[in-house]
């Protein structure tokens, strides 16, 4: 059954869902209505997943390679935007100001590189997985595939754990239920999405989740923007006066203005060179992440891949262009409490609600009874999570935000789990253990792998919620994944597509050199407190260093390939493979 | 034999055009990714739209819109190239 044929079931469910939530709310029990609203949204995804169920391996692995450009765009966007993008990014900007903007440019403009140099060719390769692509390009050298699978597992697993943590936190924040329960619920629910139809289910669940998450983000944003009066004529251009007000308030309290550049550290570095290089590293890293690349396999053809990435970035931008304005709204809301008597601040409705959660802390450091900026501190999640209360918006806005945050965390979790499942089934089981497996059995092996992986990551997510040290390592690894991808996969994939001369010796040498440059720096500077390299008076942070590793990889791979007879060292099949990539079907 | 040779020529022409287009678009990409952001310290004094500093607006809005336009433009130009060179062959 196709997505469109199932449309009636989906519409019927959504109608029923709204009636039930509104009905419960009408009885006055807002908490139950919120809980039903939040959990009810999960059923919608399950319905979509079941409608798209399949037994065919090609559907399971690459959604039959049939997805059009607008659906794949939505799926690229929700696969990409994690729980953290939804819940924490506006908050990070509200805290760091201009110095956090590499998140905005860095996590979007990578898709340009994907469109020009990667996505169409990955699709044309007609391989099923990134490790398979790497192995084929490295003259069918199985070790290359094993290394690629390992990398895929390390990156995707830490990422998935972070998503399950986010699921737990969202359920905890909004419904007051134990966060650990939320993490397990998250892992159980993604088994349902992915187990039914592999990528075919996941991609359509992701499409649904994208539209839910972006609608939720925009509803909360537009309502707050309306209350704050920045529709002049539209919030994304209309916040000039509000920003001027905010900055003069900051300066009058002796702070640096919000948009003042290069006053804080980013990724452990300082100054504009670090700012630019960090952003470029995030862009290069984006296109080396296996779960990002995997989306490019699902499209109809090369042309769809190109337009699909365009829609993908458009849909991502709907959130990423909004987050900076969101940040300014929130910052001007909470800065309005500065200079007020502390007793009076504690009477504010939203402070009263959020003070017990620890997301907001107020301490009268100098004992004068007046709130100074330094005396009020925030967790970065408060911006999106607490915004409906800051602006006194009705209860259902908070529920909509919770539904959206959950959609964001789950949509990324789906994709990651699917990438690992395909990796375990196709790149390990079928490639090394049982190459002659029947199609039906292969899909069932996939489902079994999926359940095992989901349970393991569920436990890891629970552990991260209970153990702050473990959780800190997960957060660090997620950030570093970009450095590692930039240092290892990205240069090899680009070079492999555009230069026939790259051979397996060059591939291995390049990846080892790139990681050899990146890993010690990341561990030294990021973990052990070694002081970073200073360039032009500015500290070079771990993210910015990734760009150096990228070029080292590129240069070493080129030199080693040339030294080992370059093209001549490639067997005819490899040359044929590269030739095929060049010409669309 | 003759047909094959022609085919190879077409492919070669297509690939050299594609490489040229890729190079142009990657150079264009450095504008939003790098060059619009570099002069942040100078742009911060310029206020637009009733008080938004230009360096902030470059990162928060302009560069991403430019990125999106570049991708769609690329897709369009490549679609035309596909038709022009491959379909005619």
CSV table of C-alpha atoms in Angstrom, one decimal, chain A residues 75-383:
chain,number,residue,atom,x,y,z
A,75,UNK,CA,13.0,13.3,5.4
A,76,UNK,CA,16.5,14.8,5.1
A,77,UNK,CA,15.4,17.7,7.3
A,78,UNK,CA,13.9,15.6,10.1
A,79,UNK,CA,16.7,13.0,9.9
A,80,UNK,CA,19.1,15.9,10.4
A,81,UNK,CA,17.4,18.0,13.0
A,82,UNK,CA,17.8,16.2,16.4
A,83,UNK,CA,16.1,16.7,19.7
A,84,UNK,CA,19.0,19.1,20.5
A,85,UNK,CA,18.3,21.3,17.4
A,86,UNK,CA,14.7,21.6,18.5
A,87,UNK,CA,15.1,22.0,22.2
A,88,UNK,CA,18.6,23.4,22.9
A,89,UNK,CA,19.8,25.4,19.9
A,90,UNK,CA,17.9,28.6,20.4
A,91,UNK,CA,19.0,28.4,24.1
A,92,UNK,CA,22.6,28.0,23.1
A,93,UNK,CA,22.3,31.1,20.9
A,94,UNK,CA,20.6,33.0,23.7
A,95,UNK,CA,23.5,32.3,26.0
A,96,UNK,CA,26.4,32.7,23.6
A,97,UNK,CA,25.1,35.4,21.2
A,98,UNK,CA,26.9,35.9,17.9
A,99,UNK,CA,29.7,33.5,18.9
A,100,UNK,CA,27.3,30.6,18.6
A,101,UNK,CA,26.4,31.3,15.0
A,102,UNK,CA,28.8,28.7,13.5
A,103,UNK,CA,26.0,26.3,14.6
A,104,UNK,CA,23.6,28.1,12.2
A,105,UNK,CA,25.8,28.4,9.1
A,106,UNK,CA,27.8,25.2,9.9
A,107,UNK,CA,24.9,22.9,10.3
A,108,UNK,CA,23.2,24.2,7.1
A,109,UNK,CA,25.7,25.0,4.4
A,110,UNK,CA,27.2,21.5,4.4
A,111,UNK,CA,24.2,20.6,2.3
A,112,UNK,CA,25.6,22.7,-0.5
A,113,UNK,CA,28.7,20.4,-0.6
A,114,UNK,CA,26.3,17.4,-0.5
A,115,UNK,CA,24.4,18.7,-3.5
A,116,UNK,CA,27.4,19.7,-5.6
A,117,UNK,CA,29.9,16.9,-4.8
A,118,UNK,CA,28.2,13.9,-3.1
A,119,UNK,CA,24.5,13.2,-3.2
A,120,UNK,CA,24.0,12.7,-6.9
A,121,UNK,CA,27.0,10.4,-7.2
A,122,UNK,CA,26.1,8.4,-4.1
A,123,UNK,CA,22.7,7.8,-5.6
A,124,UNK,CA,24.3,6.9,-9.0
A,125,UNK,CA,26.6,4.4,-7.4
A,126,UNK,CA,23.7,2.0,-6.8
A,127,UNK,CA,25.4,0.7,-3.7
A,128,UNK,CA,23.2,0.2,-0.6
A,129,UNK,CA,25.4,1.5,2.2
A,130,UNK,CA,28.2,3.9,2.7
A,131,UNK,CA,30.6,1.1,3.8
A,132,UNK,CA,29.7,-0.7,0.5
A,133,UNK,CA,30.5,2.4,-1.4
A,134,UNK,CA,33.9,2.7,0.3
A,135,UNK,CA,34.7,-1.0,-0.3
A,136,UNK,CA,33.8,-0.8,-4.0
A,137,UNK,CA,35.8,2.3,-4.4
A,138,UNK,CA,38.8,0.8,-2.6
A,139,UNK,CA,39.0,-2.0,-5.2
A,140,UNK,CA,36.8,-4.4,-3.3
A,141,UNK,CA,39.1,-4.4,-0.3
A,142,UNK,CA,37.1,-5.8,2.6
A,143,UNK,CA,39.2,-4.2,5.3
A,144,UNK,CA,38.0,-0.8,4.1
A,145,UNK,CA,34.4,-1.9,4.5
A,146,UNK,CA,35.1,-3.1,8.1
A,147,UNK,CA,36.7,0.2,9.0
A,148,UNK,CA,33.8,2.1,7.5
A,149,UNK,CA,31.3,0.0,9.4
A,150,UNK,CA,33.1,0.5,12.7
A,151,UNK,CA,33.2,4.2,12.1
A,152,UNK,CA,29.5,4.1,11.3
A,153,UNK,CA,28.7,2.3,14.5
A,154,UNK,CA,30.7,4.5,16.8
A,155,UNK,CA,29.2,7.7,15.4
A,156,UNK,CA,25.6,6.5,15.0
A,157,UNK,CA,25.5,4.8,18.4
A,158,UNK,CA,26.6,7.9,20.4
A,159,UNK,CA,24.2,10.0,18.3
A,160,UNK,CA,21.4,7.6,19.0
A,161,UNK,CA,22.1,7.5,22.7
A,162,UNK,CA,21.9,11.3,22.7
A,163,UNK,CA,18.5,11.2,21.0
A,164,UNK,CA,17.2,8.7,23.5
A,165,UNK,CA,18.4,11.0,26.3
A,166,UNK,CA,16.6,13.9,24.6
A,167,UNK,CA,13.4,11.8,24.4
A,168,UNK,CA,13.7,11.0,28.1
A,169,UNK,CA,14.3,14.7,29.0
A,170,UNK,CA,11.4,15.9,26.9
A,171,UNK,CA,9.0,13.4,28.5
A,172,UNK,CA,10.4,14.3,31.9
A,173,UNK,CA,10.2,18.0,31.4
A,174,UNK,CA,6.7,18.2,30.1
A,175,UNK,CA,5.0,15.4,31.9
A,176,UNK,CA,7.0,15.0,35.1
A,177,UNK,CA,7.5,11.3,34.4
A,178,UNK,CA,10.9,9.7,35.1
A,179,UNK,CA,13.3,10.5,32.2
A,180,UNK,CA,14.7,6.9,32.2
A,181,UNK,CA,11.2,5.6,31.3
A,182,UNK,CA,11.2,8.1,28.4
A,183,UNK,CA,14.5,6.8,27.1
A,184,UNK,CA,13.2,3.2,27.0
A,185,UNK,CA,9.9,4.3,25.5
A,186,UNK,CA,11.9,6.0,22.8
A,187,UNK,CA,13.9,2.9,22.0
A,188,UNK,CA,10.8,0.7,22.0
A,189,UNK,CA,8.9,3.1,19.7
A,190,UNK,CA,11.7,3.3,17.1
A,191,UNK,CA,11.7,-0.5,16.9
A,192,UNK,CA,8.1,-0.3,15.8
A,193,UNK,CA,8.9,2.4,13.2
A,194,UNK,CA,11.9,0.7,11.7
A,195,UNK,CA,10.9,-3.0,12.2
A,196,UNK,CA,7.8,-2.8,10.0
A,197,UNK,CA,9.3,-1.7,6.8
A,198,UNK,CA,12.9,-0.7,7.2
A,199,UNK,CA,13.8,2.5,5.3
A,200,UNK,CA,10.5,2.4,3.5
A,201,UNK,CA,8.6,2.9,6.8
A,202,UNK,CA,11.3,5.1,8.4
A,203,UNK,CA,11.4,7.6,5.5
A,204,UNK,CA,7.6,8.2,5.6
A,205,UNK,CA,7.6,8.3,9.4
A,206,UNK,CA,10.3,11.0,9.1
A,207,UNK,CA,8.3,12.9,6.5
A,208,UNK,CA,5.4,13.0,8.9
A,209,UNK,CA,7.6,13.9,11.8
A,210,UNK,CA,9.2,16.7,9.9
A,211,UNK,CA,5.9,18.5,9.3
A,212,UNK,CA,4.8,17.9,12.9
A,213,UNK,CA,8.1,19.3,14.4
A,214,UNK,CA,8.2,22.3,12.1
A,215,UNK,CA,4.6,23.2,12.7
A,216,UNK,CA,5.1,22.9,16.5
A,217,UNK,CA,8.2,25.1,16.4
A,218,UNK,CA,6.5,27.7,14.3
A,219,UNK,CA,3.3,27.8,16.3
A,220,UNK,CA,5.2,28.5,19.5
A,221,UNK,CA,7.5,31.0,17.8
A,222,UNK,CA,4.8,32.9,16.0
A,223,UNK,CA,2.6,33.2,19.0
A,224,UNK,CA,5.5,34.5,21.1
A,225,UNK,CA,6.6,36.8,18.3
A,226,UNK,CA,3.0,38.2,18.2
A,227,UNK,CA,2.9,38.8,21.9
A,228,UNK,CA,6.4,40.5,21.7
A,229,UNK,CA,5.2,42.7,18.9
A,230,UNK,CA,7.8,41.9,16.3
A,231,UNK,CA,5.5,41.4,13.3
A,232,UNK,CA,6.9,44.4,11.6
A,233,UNK,CA,6.1,43.1,9.0
A,234,UNK,CA,7.4,39.6,9.8
A,235,UNK,CA,9.3,38.3,12.8
A,236,UNK,CA,12.5,37.3,10.9
A,237,UNK,CA,13.0,41.0,9.8
A,238,UNK,CA,11.1,42.8,12.5
A,239,UNK,CA,13.2,42.3,15.6
A,240,UNK,CA,15.4,45.3,15.1
A,241,UNK,CA,13.9,47.5,17.8
A,242,UNK,CA,13.6,44.6,20.3
A,243,UNK,CA,17.3,43.8,19.7
A,244,UNK,CA,18.3,47.4,20.2
A,245,UNK,CA,16.3,47.6,23.4
A,246,UNK,CA,17.9,44.3,24.6
A,247,UNK,CA,21.4,45.4,23.8
A,248,UNK,CA,21.1,48.8,25.5
A,249,UNK,CA,19.8,47.0,28.6
A,250,UNK,CA,22.8,44.6,28.5
A,251,UNK,CA,25.2,47.5,28.2
A,252,UNK,CA,23.5,49.4,31.1
A,253,UNK,CA,24.1,46.3,33.3
A,254,UNK,CA,27.8,46.3,32.2
A,255,UNK,CA,27.5,43.3,29.9
A,256,UNK,CA,28.8,42.9,26.3
A,257,UNK,CA,26.0,43.5,23.7
A,258,UNK,CA,24.3,40.3,22.5
A,259,UNK,CA,25.5,40.5,18.9
A,260,UNK,CA,29.1,41.7,19.8
A,261,UNK,CA,31.3,39.3,18.0
A,262,UNK,CA,34.2,37.2,19.3
A,263,UNK,CA,33.8,37.7,23.1
A,264,UNK,CA,33.3,34.1,24.1
A,265,UNK,CA,34.9,30.7,23.3
A,266,UNK,CA,33.4,28.3,20.7
A,267,UNK,CA,34.6,24.7,20.6
A,268,UNK,CA,37.4,25.7,22.9
A,269,UNK,CA,38.7,28.4,20.6
A,270,UNK,CA,38.4,32.2,20.2
A,271,UNK,CA,38.4,34.9,17.6
A,272,UNK,CA,37.2,35.0,14.0
A,273,UNK,CA,39.6,32.5,12.5
A,274,UNK,CA,38.3,29.9,15.0
A,275,UNK,CA,34.7,31.0,14.2
A,276,UNK,CA,35.1,30.5,10.5
A,277,UNK,CA,37.1,27.3,10.7
A,278,UNK,CA,34.6,25.8,13.2
A,279,UNK,CA,31.7,26.5,10.9
A,280,UNK,CA,33.6,25.0,7.9
A,281,UNK,CA,34.4,21.9,9.9
A,282,UNK,CA,30.7,21.4,10.8
A,283,UNK,CA,29.9,21.8,7.1
A,284,UNK,CA,32.5,19.3,6.0
A,285,UNK,CA,31.6,16.9,8.8
A,286,UNK,CA,27.9,17.0,7.9
A,287,UNK,CA,28.6,15.3,4.6
A,288,UNK,CA,30.8,12.6,6.1
A,289,UNK,CA,28.2,11.4,8.6
A,290,UNK,CA,26.8,8.0,7.6
A,291,UNK,CA,23.2,8.7,8.6
A,292,UNK,CA,23.2,11.9,6.5
A,293,UNK,CA,24.7,10.1,3.4
A,294,UNK,CA,22.3,7.2,3.7
A,295,UNK,CA,19.3,9.5,2.8
A,296,UNK,CA,20.8,10.0,-0.7
A,297,UNK,CA,20.3,6.3,-1.5
A,298,UNK,CA,16.6,6.5,-1.2
A,299,UNK,CA,15.7,8.9,-4.1
A,300,UNK,CA,14.3,8.1,-7.5
A,301,UNK,CA,17.2,9.3,-9.6
A,302,UNK,CA,20.2,11.6,-9.9
A,303,UNK,CA,18.0,14.6,-10.7
A,304,UNK,CA,15.8,14.0,-7.7
A,305,UNK,CA,18.9,13.8,-5.5
A,306,UNK,CA,20.0,17.3,-6.6
A,307,UNK,CA,16.6,18.9,-6.1
A,308,UNK,CA,15.9,16.8,-2.9
A,309,UNK,CA,19.0,18.3,-1.2
A,310,UNK,CA,17.7,21.7,-2.1
A,311,UNK,CA,14.3,21.0,-0.5
A,312,UNK,CA,16.2,19.4,2.4
A,313,UNK,CA,18.1,22.6,3.2
A,314,UNK,CA,15.0,24.7,2.6
A,315,UNK,CA,13.1,22.7,5.2
A,316,UNK,CA,16.1,22.7,7.6
A,317,UNK,CA,16.3,26.5,7.2
A,318,UNK,CA,12.7,26.9,8.4
A,319,UNK,CA,14.0,26.0,11.8
A,320,UNK,CA,17.5,27.3,11.6
A,321,UNK,CA,16.5,30.8,10.4
A,322,UNK,CA,14.0,30.9,13.2
A,323,UNK,CA,16.2,29.8,16.1
A,324,UNK,CA,18.2,33.1,16.2
A,325,UNK,CA,15.0,35.1,16.5
A,326,UNK,CA,13.7,32.7,19.1
A,327,UNK,CA,16.9,33.3,21.0
A,328,UNK,CA,16.5,37.1,21.0
A,329,UNK,CA,12.8,36.8,22.1
A,330,UNK,CA,13.7,34.6,25.0
A,331,UNK,CA,16.7,36.7,26.0
A,332,UNK,CA,14.7,39.9,26.0
A,333,UNK,CA,12.0,38.2,28.0
A,334,UNK,CA,14.3,37.0,30.8
A,335,UNK,CA,16.5,40.0,30.8
A,336,UNK,CA,13.4,42.1,31.6
A,337,UNK,CA,13.7,40.7,35.2
A,338,UNK,CA,17.2,42.3,35.7
A,339,UNK,CA,17.1,45.1,38.2
A,340,UNK,CA,13.9,44.0,39.7
A,341,UNK,CA,13.7,43.2,43.4
A,342,UNK,CA,14.3,39.5,43.8
A,343,UNK,CA,11.2,38.9,45.8
A,344,UNK,CA,9.2,40.3,43.0
A,345,UNK,CA,11.1,38.2,40.4
A,346,UNK,CA,10.2,35.1,42.3
A,347,UNK,CA,6.5,36.0,42.0
A,348,UNK,CA,6.6,35.9,38.2
A,349,UNK,CA,4.5,33.0,37.0
A,350,UNK,CA,7.1,31.4,34.7
A,351,UNK,CA,9.9,31.7,37.3
A,352,UNK,CA,7.6,30.1,39.9
A,353,UNK,CA,6.9,27.2,37.5
A,354,UNK,CA,10.5,26.6,36.4
A,355,UNK,CA,12.5,27.4,39.5
A,356,UNK,CA,11.8,23.9,41.1
A,357,UNK,CA,13.1,22.1,38.0
A,358,UNK,CA,16.5,23.7,38.3
A,359,UNK,CA,16.4,25.0,34.7
A,360,UNK,CA,16.4,28.5,36.2
A,361,UNK,CA,18.5,29.4,39.2
A,362,UNK,CA,18.3,32.6,41.2
A,363,UNK,CA,20.8,33.4,43.9
A,364,UNK,CA,21.3,36.8,45.5
A,365,UNK,CA,25.1,36.8,45.3
A,366,UNK,CA,25.7,40.4,46.7
A,367,UNK,CA,22.8,40.3,49.1
A,368,UNK,CA,21.2,43.6,47.9
A,369,UNK,CA,17.8,42.1,47.1
A,370,UNK,CA,18.0,43.3,43.5
A,371,UNK,CA,18.4,40.8,40.6
A,372,UNK,CA,21.7,41.3,38.7
A,373,UNK,CA,22.2,39.5,35.4
A,374,UNK,CA,24.9,37.2,36.9
A,375,UNK,CA,22.5,36.2,39.7
A,376,UNK,CA,20.1,34.5,37.3
A,377,UNK,CA,21.4,31.4,35.4
A,378,UNK,CA,19.7,29.2,32.8
A,379,UNK,CA,19.9,25.8,31.3
A,380,UNK,CA,19.9,26.2,27.5
A,381,UNK,CA,16.7,24.0,27.2
A,382,UNK,CA,14.7,26.7,29.0
A,383,UNK,CA,14.4,28.9,25.9
